[in-house]
XYZ file of C-alpha atoms in Angstrom:
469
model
C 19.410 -34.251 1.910
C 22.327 -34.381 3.476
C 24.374 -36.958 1.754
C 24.615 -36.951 -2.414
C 22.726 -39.819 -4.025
C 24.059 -43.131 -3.173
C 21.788 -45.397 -1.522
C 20.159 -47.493 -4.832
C 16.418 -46.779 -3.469
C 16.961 -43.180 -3.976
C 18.450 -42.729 -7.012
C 16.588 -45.668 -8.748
C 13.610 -43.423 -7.721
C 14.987 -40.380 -9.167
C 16.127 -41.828 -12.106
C 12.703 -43.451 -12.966
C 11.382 -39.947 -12.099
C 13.904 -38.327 -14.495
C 12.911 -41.267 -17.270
C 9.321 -40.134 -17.145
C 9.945 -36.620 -17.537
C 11.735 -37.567 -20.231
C 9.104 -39.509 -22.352
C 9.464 -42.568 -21.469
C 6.618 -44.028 -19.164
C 7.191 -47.923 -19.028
C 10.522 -50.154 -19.906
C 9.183 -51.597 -22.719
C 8.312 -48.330 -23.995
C 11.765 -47.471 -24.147
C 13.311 -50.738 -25.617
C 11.154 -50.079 -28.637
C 12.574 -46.397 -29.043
C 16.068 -47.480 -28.771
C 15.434 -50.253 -30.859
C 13.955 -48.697 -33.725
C 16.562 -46.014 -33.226
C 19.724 -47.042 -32.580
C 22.166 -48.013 -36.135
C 23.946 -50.536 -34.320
C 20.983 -52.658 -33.197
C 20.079 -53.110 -29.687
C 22.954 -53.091 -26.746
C 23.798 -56.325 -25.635
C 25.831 -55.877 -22.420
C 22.709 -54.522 -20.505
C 20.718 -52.162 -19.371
C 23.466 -50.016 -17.818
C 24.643 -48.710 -21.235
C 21.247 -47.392 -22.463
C 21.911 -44.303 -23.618
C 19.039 -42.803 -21.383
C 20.284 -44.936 -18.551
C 23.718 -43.067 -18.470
C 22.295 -39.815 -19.331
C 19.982 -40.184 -16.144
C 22.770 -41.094 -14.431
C 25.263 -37.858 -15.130
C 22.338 -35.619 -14.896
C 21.707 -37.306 -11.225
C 25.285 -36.896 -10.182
C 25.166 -33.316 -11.498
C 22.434 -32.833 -9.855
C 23.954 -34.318 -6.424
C 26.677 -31.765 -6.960
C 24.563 -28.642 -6.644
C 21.931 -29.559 -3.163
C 19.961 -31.963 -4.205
C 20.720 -34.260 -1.560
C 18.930 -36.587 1.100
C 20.238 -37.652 4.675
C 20.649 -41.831 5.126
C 16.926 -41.479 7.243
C 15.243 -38.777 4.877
C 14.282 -36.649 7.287
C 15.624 -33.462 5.930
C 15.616 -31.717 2.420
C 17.299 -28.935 1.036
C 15.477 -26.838 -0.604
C 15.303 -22.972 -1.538
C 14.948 -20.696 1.148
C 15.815 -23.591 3.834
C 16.269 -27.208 5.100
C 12.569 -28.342 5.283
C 11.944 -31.778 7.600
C 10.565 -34.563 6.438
C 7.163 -36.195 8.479
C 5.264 -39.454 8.283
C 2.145 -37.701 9.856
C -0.483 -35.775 7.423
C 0.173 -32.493 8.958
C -2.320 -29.536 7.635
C -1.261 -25.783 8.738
C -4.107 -23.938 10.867
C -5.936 -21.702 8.954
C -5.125 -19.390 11.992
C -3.184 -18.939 15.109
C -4.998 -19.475 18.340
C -4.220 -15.629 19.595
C -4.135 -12.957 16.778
C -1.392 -10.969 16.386
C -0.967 -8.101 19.239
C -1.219 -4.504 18.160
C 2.013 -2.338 18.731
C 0.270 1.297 20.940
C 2.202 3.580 23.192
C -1.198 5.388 24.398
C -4.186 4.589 25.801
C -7.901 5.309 25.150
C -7.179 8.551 27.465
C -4.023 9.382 26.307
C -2.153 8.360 28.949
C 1.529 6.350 28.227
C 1.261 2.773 28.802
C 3.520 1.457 31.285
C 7.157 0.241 29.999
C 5.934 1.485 26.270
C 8.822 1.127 23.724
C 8.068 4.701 21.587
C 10.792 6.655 19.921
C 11.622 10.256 21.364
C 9.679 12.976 19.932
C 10.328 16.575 20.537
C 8.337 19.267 21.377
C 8.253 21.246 17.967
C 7.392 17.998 15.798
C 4.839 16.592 18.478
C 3.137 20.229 18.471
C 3.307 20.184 14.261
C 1.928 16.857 14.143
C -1.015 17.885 16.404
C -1.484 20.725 14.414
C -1.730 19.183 11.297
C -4.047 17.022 12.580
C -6.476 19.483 13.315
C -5.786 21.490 10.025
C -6.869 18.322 8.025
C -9.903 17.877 10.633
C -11.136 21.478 9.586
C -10.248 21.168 5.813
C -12.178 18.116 5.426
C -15.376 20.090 7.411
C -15.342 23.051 5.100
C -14.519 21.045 1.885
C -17.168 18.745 2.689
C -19.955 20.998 3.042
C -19.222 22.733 0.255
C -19.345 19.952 -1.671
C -23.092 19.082 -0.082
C -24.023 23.295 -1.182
C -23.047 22.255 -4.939
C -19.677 23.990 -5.576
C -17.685 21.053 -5.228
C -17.991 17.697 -7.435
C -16.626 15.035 -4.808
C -14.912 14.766 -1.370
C -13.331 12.148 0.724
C -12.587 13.001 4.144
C -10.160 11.613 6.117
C -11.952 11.595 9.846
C -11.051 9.115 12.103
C -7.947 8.237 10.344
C -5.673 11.840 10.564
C -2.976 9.574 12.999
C -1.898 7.574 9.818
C -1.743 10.403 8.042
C -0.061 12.663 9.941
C 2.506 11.090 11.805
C 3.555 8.654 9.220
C 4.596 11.878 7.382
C 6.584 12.858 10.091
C 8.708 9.902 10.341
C 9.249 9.940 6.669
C 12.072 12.730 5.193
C 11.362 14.727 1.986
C 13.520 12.464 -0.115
C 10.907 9.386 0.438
C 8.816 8.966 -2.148
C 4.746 8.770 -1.790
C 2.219 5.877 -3.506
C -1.187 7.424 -2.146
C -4.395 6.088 -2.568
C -6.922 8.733 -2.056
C -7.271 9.146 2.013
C -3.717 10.647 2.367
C -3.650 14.372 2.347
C -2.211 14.829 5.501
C 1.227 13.735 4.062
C 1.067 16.370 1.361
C 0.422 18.908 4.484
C 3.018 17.880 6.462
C 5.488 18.114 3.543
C 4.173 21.969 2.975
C 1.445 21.449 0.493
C -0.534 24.473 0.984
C -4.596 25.019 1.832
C -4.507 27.202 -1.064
C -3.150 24.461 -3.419
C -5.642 21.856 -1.853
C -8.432 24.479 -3.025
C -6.846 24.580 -6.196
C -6.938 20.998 -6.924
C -10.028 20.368 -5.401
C -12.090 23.450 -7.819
C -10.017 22.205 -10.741
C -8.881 25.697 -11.797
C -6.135 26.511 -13.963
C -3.668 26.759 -10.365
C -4.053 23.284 -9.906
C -1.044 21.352 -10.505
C -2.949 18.672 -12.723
C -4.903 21.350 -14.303
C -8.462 20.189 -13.950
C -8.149 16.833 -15.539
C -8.362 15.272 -12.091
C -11.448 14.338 -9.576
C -11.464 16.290 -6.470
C -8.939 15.369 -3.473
C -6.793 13.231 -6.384
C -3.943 15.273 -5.743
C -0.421 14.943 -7.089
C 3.389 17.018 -6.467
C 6.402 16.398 -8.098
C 8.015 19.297 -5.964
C 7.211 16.857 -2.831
C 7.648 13.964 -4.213
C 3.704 13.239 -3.994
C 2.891 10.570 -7.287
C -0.632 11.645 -8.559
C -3.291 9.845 -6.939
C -4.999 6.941 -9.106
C -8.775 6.458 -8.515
C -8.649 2.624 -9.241
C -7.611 0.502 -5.812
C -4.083 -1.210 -5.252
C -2.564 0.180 -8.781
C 0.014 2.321 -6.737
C 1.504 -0.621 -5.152
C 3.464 -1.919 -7.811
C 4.749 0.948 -8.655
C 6.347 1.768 -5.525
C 7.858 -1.690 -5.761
C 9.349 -0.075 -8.838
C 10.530 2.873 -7.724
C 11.736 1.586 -4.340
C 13.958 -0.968 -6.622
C 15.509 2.226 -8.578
C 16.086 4.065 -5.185
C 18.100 0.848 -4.089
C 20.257 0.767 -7.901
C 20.975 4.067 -7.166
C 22.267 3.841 -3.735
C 19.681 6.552 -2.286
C 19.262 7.221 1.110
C 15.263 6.952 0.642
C 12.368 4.587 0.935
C 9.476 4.492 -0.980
C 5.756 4.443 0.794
C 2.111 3.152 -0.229
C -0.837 3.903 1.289
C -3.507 1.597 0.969
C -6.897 0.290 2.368
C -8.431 -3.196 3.947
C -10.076 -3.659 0.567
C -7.357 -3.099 -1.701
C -5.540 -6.342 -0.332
C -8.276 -8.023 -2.221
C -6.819 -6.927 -5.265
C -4.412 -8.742 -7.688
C -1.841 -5.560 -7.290
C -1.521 -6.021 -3.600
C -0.201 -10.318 -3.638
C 1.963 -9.077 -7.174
C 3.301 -5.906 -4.763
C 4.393 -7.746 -2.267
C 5.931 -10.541 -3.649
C 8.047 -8.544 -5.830
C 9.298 -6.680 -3.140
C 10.249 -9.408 -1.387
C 12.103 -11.199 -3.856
C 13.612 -8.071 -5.409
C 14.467 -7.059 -1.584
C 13.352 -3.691 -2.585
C 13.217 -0.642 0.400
C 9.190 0.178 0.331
C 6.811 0.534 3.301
C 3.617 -0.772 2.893
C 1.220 0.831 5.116
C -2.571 -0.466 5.041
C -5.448 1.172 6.841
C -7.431 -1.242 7.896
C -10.621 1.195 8.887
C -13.014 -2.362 8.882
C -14.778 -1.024 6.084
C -14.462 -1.356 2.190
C -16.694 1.509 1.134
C -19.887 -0.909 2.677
C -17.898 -4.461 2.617
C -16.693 -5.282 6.069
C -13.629 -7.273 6.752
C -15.675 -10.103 7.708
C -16.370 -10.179 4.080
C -13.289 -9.343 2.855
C -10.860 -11.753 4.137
C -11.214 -14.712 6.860
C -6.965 -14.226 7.547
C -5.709 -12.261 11.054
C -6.221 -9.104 9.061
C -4.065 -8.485 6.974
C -0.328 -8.103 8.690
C -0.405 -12.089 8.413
C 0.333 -11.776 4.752
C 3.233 -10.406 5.040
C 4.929 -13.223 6.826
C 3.170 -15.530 3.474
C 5.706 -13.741 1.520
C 8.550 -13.157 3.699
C 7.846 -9.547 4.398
C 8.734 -8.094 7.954
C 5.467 -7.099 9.010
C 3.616 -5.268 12.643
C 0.395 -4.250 13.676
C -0.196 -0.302 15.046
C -2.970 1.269 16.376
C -3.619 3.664 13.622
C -5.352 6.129 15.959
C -2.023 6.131 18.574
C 0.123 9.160 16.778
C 2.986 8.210 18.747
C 2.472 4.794 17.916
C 2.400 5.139 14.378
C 5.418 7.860 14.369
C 7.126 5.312 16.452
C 6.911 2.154 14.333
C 7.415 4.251 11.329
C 11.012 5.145 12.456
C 11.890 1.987 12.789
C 10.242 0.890 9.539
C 12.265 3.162 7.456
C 15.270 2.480 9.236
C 15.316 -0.934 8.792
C 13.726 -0.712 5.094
C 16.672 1.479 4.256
C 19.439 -0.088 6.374
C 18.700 -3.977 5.773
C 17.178 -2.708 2.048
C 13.884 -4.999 2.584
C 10.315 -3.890 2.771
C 8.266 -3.537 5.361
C 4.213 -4.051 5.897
C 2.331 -1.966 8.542
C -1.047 -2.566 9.732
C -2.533 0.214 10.992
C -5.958 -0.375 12.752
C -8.181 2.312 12.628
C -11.808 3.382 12.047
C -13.221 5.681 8.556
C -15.678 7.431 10.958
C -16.794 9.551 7.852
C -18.488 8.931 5.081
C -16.355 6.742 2.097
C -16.971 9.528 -0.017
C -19.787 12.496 -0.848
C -21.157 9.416 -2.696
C -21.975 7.256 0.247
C -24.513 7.189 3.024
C -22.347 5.104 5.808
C -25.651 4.863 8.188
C -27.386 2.463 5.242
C -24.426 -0.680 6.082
C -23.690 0.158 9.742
C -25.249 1.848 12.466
C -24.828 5.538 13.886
C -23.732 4.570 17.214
C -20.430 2.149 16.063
C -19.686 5.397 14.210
C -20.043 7.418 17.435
C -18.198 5.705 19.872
C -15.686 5.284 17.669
C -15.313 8.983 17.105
C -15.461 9.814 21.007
C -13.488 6.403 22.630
C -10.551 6.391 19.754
C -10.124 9.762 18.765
C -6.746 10.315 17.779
C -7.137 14.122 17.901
C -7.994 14.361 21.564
C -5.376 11.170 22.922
C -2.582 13.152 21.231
C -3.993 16.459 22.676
C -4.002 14.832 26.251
C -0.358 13.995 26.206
C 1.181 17.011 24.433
C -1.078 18.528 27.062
C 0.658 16.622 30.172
C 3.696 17.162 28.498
C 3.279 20.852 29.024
C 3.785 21.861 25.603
C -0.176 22.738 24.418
C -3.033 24.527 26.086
C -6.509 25.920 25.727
C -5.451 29.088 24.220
C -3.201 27.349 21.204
C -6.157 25.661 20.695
C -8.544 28.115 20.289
C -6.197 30.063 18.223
C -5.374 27.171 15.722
C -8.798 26.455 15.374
C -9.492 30.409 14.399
C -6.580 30.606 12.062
C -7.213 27.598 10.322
C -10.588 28.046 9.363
C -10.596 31.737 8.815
C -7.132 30.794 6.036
C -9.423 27.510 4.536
C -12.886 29.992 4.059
C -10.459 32.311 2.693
C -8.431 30.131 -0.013
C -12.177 28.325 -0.799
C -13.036 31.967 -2.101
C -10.155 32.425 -4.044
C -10.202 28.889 -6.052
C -13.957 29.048 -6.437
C -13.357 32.563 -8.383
C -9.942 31.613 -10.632
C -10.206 30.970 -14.536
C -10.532 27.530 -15.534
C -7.872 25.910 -17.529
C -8.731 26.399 -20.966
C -9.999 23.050 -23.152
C -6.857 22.716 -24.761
C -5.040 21.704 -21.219
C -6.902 18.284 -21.660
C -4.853 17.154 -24.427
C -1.279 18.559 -23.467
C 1.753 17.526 -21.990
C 2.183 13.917 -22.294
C 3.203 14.070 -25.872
C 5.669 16.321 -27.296
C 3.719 15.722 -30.827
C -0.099 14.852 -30.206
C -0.834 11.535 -32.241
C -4.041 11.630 -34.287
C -6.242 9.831 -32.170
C -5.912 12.778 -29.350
C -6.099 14.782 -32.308
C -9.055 13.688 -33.149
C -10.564 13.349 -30.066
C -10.147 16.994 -29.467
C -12.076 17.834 -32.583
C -14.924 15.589 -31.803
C -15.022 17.837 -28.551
C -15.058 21.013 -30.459
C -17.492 19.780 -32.542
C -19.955 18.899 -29.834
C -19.713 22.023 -28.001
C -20.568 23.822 -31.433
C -23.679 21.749 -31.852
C -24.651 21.896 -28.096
C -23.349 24.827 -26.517
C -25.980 25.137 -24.189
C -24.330 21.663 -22.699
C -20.912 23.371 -22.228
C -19.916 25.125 -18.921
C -19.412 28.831 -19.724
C -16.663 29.283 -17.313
C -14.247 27.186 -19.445
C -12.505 28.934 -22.048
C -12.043 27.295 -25.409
């Protein structure tokens, strides 16, 4: 609205507006009010000098003061965020665009750089590190997951198909970034020096693992690597990277905080609160969503009719791209830039990364039930982001046959060997369920722990042996 209120059309409209807000629906409504209220009787030099006339009228031409304006042909509006035109046409917005949005890749199927890619430099000793890790987290899912199906384990997820995201996100990240994971991110505690040991540890709950054994299996947690404690329930870490990217901003840190996430947990109420807050706060957080196409057994055909979900991002003014999650350099790639600009222009940033759980969701799900074995292999042979990577470090000249075959050795002989050792360490004792998050246990936990007591008196034969009181 370019020009302040002056034509008589508009601000008779506002002002009748305003007068309804106010109370008073219909003229003779307001007659009687003032009538009955006024000491003096009714005015009698018009309608001008009603009292709720000439308080419409100063609120209007305060109101005209601070953008609430219209041009002559009311075309235009001011309005927060932007001028927004004016049409005489009803005018819905698509439900989509005709083309989806492109996905950002920098490899091929077969490894081989795409012609006039855009990738950032990598050199030699992180592109051989992130291949590496790749394959460690390929073997450590193998061995933890069959010993989970020979009984000695409670749960496993494996991360198969996905070890890209994992991996090379990490390596675009620094140590002083700090990690929201949901529960398909070990690789980022690997690349940041969590050892196989400690991943035994956690996974055997023994009295080595950081959380003590009040955690599931693969919910793993360092404050030494700035690693928040992974939360079984979906989408609660977003949030709270909002928050904690917001404190890294009021304190001027150099440092970005990240969130892992999957297809489904957009779904969830955490996800829309996440992101808007971010956006209005303008707080420095990556949001990084593996879209794998499956929700445990929900597709994203049932999950969502959008363009995936890098479209939302744009819905609330989040800077958003789409990566092929099984393209390493990809993903390092757009993850350099992401922080960069998170940090730099303090915004956040949303990253789709396209990609495909070729394991099971967990030891708790048969995959072959909801889709069918051969989507699963070709998935695991035509996009596997072990072997593209492989094939250019390979061309590169910086890997061969013989690394390989040695990593592969190592690794598994060093996983076998710290299995052993957390299968055979002491249990935390009882009393390391009801410690350290108050100085002064309140009585309910008090209580609680004698209800425990008391029911492993009564029924010891219930009560692992292993676990000392």
């Amino acid at each position: 609205m370019a020009q302040h209120l002056k034509s008589s059309s508009s601000k008779s409209a506002f002002l009748n507006i305003l007068k309804h807000k106010l109370g008073f629906v219909s003229p003779s409504h307001g007659a009687r009010h003032l009538r009955q209220n006024l000491p003096h009787g009714p005015p009698s030099i018009g309608v001008s000098q009603n009292p709720i006339s000439r308080l419409c009228n100063t609120m209007a031409e305060k109101l005209s003061g601070i953008g609430f304006h219209e041009d002559v042909n009311n075309q235009v509006m001011d309005f927060p965020g932007g001028r927004i035109a004016f049409t005489p046409e009803i005018q819905f917005i698509s439900e989509s665009n005709k083309e989806r949005v492109p996905c950002y890749r920098v490899l091929d199927d077969n490894g081989q750089l795409i012609t006039n890619s855009q990738f950032v430099q990598v050199s030699e000793e992180v592109a051989v590190k992130i291949y590496s890790d790749m394959v460690t987290l390929q073997i450590m899912d193998n061995i933890f997951y069959e010993a989970q199906r020979q009984g000695r384990l409670s749960f496993y997820a494996t991360t198969i198909g996905e070890e890209a995201i994992n991996i090379a996100s990490a390596a675009a990240l620094t140590p002083e970034d700090v990690i929201f994971p949901q529960y398909r991110e070990p690789g980022v505690l690997l690349w940041r020096g969590f050892t196989l040991q400690e991943f035994a540890n956690q996974c055997f709950g023994n009295k080595s693992d950081n959380g003590k054994g009040r955690q599931m299996p693969v919910h793993y947690g360092s404050n030494k690597l700035n690693y928040f404690t992974v939360s079984a329930t979906i989408a609660t870490q977003l949030p709270n990277a909002v928050g904690a990217a917001y404190s890294l901003k009021m304190d001027r840190k150099d440092a970005c905080a990240v969130t892992f996430f999957g297809d489904g947990g957009s779904s969830e109420g955490d996800f829309h609160g996440a992101l808007n807050f971010a956006a209005v706060m303008e707080a420095p957080v990556l949001f990084i969503c593996r879209n794998n196409g499956w929700a445990i057994s929900t597709p994203t055909s049932d999950q969502f009719r959008s363009d995936g979900v890098v479209v939302k991002g744009r819905a609330y003014g989040i800077r958003s791209i789409r990566v092929d999650g099984n393209d390493a350099l990809a993903m390092y790639s757009a993850l350099c830039e992401a922080r960069e600009m998170a940090i730099r222009e303090q915004r956040p940033i949303l990253i789709e990364a396209l990609t495909y759980r070729v394991g099971h969701h967990s030891t708790s799900d048969d995959s072959t039930r909801y889709r069918s074995a051969d989507e699963i292999e070709w998935w695991s042979k035509a996009r596997n982001p072990l072997s593209r990577f492989r094939t250019w470090i390979e061309s590169n000249g910086w890997w061969r046959d013989e690394a390989e075959s040695d990593l592969r050795c190592r690794i598994k002989k060093e996983m076998l060997e710290a299995l052993r050792v957390a299968e055979k360490s002491e249990k935390p004792n009882l009393k390391e369920m009801f410690s350290d998050v108050y100085d002064v246990p309140p009585s309910n936990l008090r209580e609680q722990e004698l209800l425990v007591r008391q029911t492993i008196k009564s029924h010891p034969q219930d009560y692992p042996s292993d676990v000392p009181l």
